[in-house]
Coordinates of C-alpha atoms in Angstrom, one line a residue:
X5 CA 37.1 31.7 77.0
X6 CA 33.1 32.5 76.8
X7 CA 33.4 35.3 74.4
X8 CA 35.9 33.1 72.6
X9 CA 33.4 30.4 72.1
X10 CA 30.5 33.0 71.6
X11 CA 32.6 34.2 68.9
X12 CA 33.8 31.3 67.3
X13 CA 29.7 30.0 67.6
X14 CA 28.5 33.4 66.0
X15 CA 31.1 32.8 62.9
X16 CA 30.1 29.1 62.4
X17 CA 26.3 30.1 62.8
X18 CA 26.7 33.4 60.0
X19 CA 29.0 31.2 58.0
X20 CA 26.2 28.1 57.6
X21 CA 28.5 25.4 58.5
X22 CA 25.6 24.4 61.4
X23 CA 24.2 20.9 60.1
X24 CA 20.5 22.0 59.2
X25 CA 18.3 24.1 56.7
X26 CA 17.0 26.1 59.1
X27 CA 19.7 28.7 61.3
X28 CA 19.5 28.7 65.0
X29 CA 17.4 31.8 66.6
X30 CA 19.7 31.4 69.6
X31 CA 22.8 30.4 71.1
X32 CA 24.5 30.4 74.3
X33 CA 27.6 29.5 75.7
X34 CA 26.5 26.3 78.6
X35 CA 29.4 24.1 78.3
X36 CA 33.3 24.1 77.2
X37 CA 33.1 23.7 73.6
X38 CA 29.5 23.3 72.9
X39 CA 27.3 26.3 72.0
X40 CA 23.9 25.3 73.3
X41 CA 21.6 26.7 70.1
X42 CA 17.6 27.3 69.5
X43 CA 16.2 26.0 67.0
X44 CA 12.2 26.4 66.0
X45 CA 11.5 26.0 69.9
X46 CA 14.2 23.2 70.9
X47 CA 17.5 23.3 72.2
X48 CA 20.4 21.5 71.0
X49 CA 24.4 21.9 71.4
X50 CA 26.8 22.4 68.6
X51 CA 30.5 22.4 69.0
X52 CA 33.1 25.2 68.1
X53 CA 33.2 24.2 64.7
X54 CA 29.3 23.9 64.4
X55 CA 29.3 19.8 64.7
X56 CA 26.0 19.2 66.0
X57 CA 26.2 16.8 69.0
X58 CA 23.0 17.1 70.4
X59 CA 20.3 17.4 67.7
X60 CA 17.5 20.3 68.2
X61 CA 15.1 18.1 69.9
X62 CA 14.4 19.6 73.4
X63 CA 12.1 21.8 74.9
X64 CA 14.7 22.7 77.7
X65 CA 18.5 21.3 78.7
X66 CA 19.3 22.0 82.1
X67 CA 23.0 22.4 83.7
X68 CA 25.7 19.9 83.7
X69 CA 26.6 18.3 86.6
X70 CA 23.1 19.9 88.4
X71 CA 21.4 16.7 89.3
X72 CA 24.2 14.4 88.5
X73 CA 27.7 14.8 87.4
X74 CA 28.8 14.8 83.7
X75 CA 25.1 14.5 83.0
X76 CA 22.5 17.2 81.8
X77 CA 18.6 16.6 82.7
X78 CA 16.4 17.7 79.8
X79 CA 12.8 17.8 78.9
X80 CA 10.7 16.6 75.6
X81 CA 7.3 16.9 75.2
X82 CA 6.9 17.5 78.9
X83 CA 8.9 14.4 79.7
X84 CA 12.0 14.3 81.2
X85 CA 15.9 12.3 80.6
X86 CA 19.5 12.6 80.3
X87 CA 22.1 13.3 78.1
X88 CA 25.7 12.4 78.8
X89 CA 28.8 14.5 78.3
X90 CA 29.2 13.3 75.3
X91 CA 25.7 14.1 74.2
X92 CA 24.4 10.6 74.3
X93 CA 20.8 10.0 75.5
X94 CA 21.4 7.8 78.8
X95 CA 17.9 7.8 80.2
X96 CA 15.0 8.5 77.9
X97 CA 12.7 11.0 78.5
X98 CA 9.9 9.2 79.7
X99 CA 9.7 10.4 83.1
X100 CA 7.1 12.8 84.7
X101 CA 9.6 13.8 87.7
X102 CA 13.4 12.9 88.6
X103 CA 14.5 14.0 91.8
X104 CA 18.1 14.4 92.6
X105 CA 20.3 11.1 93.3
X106 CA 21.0 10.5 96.6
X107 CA 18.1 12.0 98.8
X108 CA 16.4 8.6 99.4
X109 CA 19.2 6.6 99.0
X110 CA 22.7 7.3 97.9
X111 CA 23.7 6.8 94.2
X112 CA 19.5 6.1 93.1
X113 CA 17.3 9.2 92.0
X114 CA 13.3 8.6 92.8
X115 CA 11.6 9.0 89.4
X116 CA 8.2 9.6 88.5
X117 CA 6.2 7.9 85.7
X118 CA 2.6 8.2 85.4
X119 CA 1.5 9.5 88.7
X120 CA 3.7 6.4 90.2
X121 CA 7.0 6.1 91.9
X122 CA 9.9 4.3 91.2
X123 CA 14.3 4.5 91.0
X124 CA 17.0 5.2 88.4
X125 CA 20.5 4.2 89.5
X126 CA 23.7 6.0 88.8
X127 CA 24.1 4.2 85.2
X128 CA 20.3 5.2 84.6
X129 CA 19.2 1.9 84.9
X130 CA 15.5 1.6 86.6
X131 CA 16.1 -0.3 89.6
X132 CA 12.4 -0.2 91.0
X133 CA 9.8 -0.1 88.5
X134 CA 7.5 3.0 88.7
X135 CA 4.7 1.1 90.4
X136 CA 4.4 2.7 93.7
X137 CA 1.8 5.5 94.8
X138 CA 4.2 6.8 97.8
X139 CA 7.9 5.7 98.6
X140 CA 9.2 6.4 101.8
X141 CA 13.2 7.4 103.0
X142 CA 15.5 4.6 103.6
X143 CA 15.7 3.1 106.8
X144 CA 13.0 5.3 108.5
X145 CA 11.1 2.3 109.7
X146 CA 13.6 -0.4 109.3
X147 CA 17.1 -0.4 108.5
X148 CA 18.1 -0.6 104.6
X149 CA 14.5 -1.2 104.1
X150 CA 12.2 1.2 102.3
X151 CA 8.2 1.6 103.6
X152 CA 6.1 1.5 100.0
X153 CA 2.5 2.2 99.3
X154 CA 0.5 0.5 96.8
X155 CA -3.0 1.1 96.4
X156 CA -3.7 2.0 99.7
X157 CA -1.5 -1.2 101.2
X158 CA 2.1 -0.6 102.3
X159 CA 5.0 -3.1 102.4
X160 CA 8.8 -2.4 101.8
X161 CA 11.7 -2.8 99.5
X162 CA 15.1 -3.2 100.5
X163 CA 18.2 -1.2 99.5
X164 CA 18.7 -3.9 96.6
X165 CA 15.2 -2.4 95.3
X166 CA 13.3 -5.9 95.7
X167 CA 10.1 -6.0 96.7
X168 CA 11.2 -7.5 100.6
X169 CA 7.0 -7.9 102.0
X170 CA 4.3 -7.5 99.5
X171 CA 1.8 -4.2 99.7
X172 CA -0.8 -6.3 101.8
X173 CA -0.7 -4.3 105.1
X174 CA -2.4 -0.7 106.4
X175 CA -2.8 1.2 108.4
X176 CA -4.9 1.6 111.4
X177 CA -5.0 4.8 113.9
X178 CA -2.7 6.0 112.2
X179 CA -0.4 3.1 112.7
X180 CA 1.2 0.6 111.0
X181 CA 0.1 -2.8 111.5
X182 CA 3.5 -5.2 110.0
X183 CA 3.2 -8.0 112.8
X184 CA 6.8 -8.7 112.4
X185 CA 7.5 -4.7 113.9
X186 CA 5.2 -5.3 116.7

């Protein structure tokens, strides 16, 4: 089926039905139907009968399904996103950093957005603003509740992503000093 598609991509390609001026530099086979092409330095995907369904706009598309499934994370201008299987743009690229879903807390991926913290959902929805310096794994202090740090003060969210008790305590000794955990 690769060489099929590799093939079919090649003839398309040589035969200049792929929707642009310029002709791809490269292609590769990354996904059924879609030829993932090169184009003056960005990647794009065209289908087997050179449809473009992802315009030539990224500096790199990673795998399907690597970070979450029937979504591909990709990069512009240093920033990163996701594209759908249907080549839709679900989560701009705007972020510095997106971890894998599910390692904090199932079905959210922590995100990174200026040197701050935050969460994308499933649906790509932000579901805590990137405003934190540090967050903390789910339930490690309290149950469903997430320890935060803000500017040097720490305070929680809960599994909801609402801010639960404001960044106004520290740490002392090493310790934490919430007086309702005391």
């Amino acid at each position: 089926m690769k060489n099929i598609l590799k093939i079919m991509a090649l003839s398309v390609l040589a035969c200049g039905v792929f929707e642009s001026n310029a002709q791809p530099q490269e292609y590769g086979v990354f996904r059924e139907n879609w030829a993932l092409v090169k184009q003056e330095g960005m990647y794009g995907f065209i289908d087997i009968n050179g449809k473009v369904v992802v315009p030539c706009q990224y500096d790199r598309i990673y795998e399907f399904g690597a970070i979450r499934e029937n979504w591909a994370l990709v990069k512009q201008e240093g920033m990163y996103g996701f594209i759908d299987n249907e080549g839709k743009e679900v989560v701009p690229c705007q972020y510095d950093k997106i971890f894998a879903f599910g390692v904090f807390k199932e079905n959210w991926a922590l995100v990174k957005q200026e040197g701050m913290y935050g969460f994308i959902d499933m649906s790509g929805k932000e579901v805590v603003p990137c405003q934190y310096d540090q967050i903390f794994a789910f339930g490690a202090i309290r149950e469903n509740w997430a320890l935060v740090k803000q500017e040097g003060m720490y305070g929680f969210i809960d599994n909801e992503g609402k801010e639960v008790v404001p960044c106004q305590y520290d740490k002392k000794n090493g310790k934490f000093r919430f007086p309702f955990l005391n």
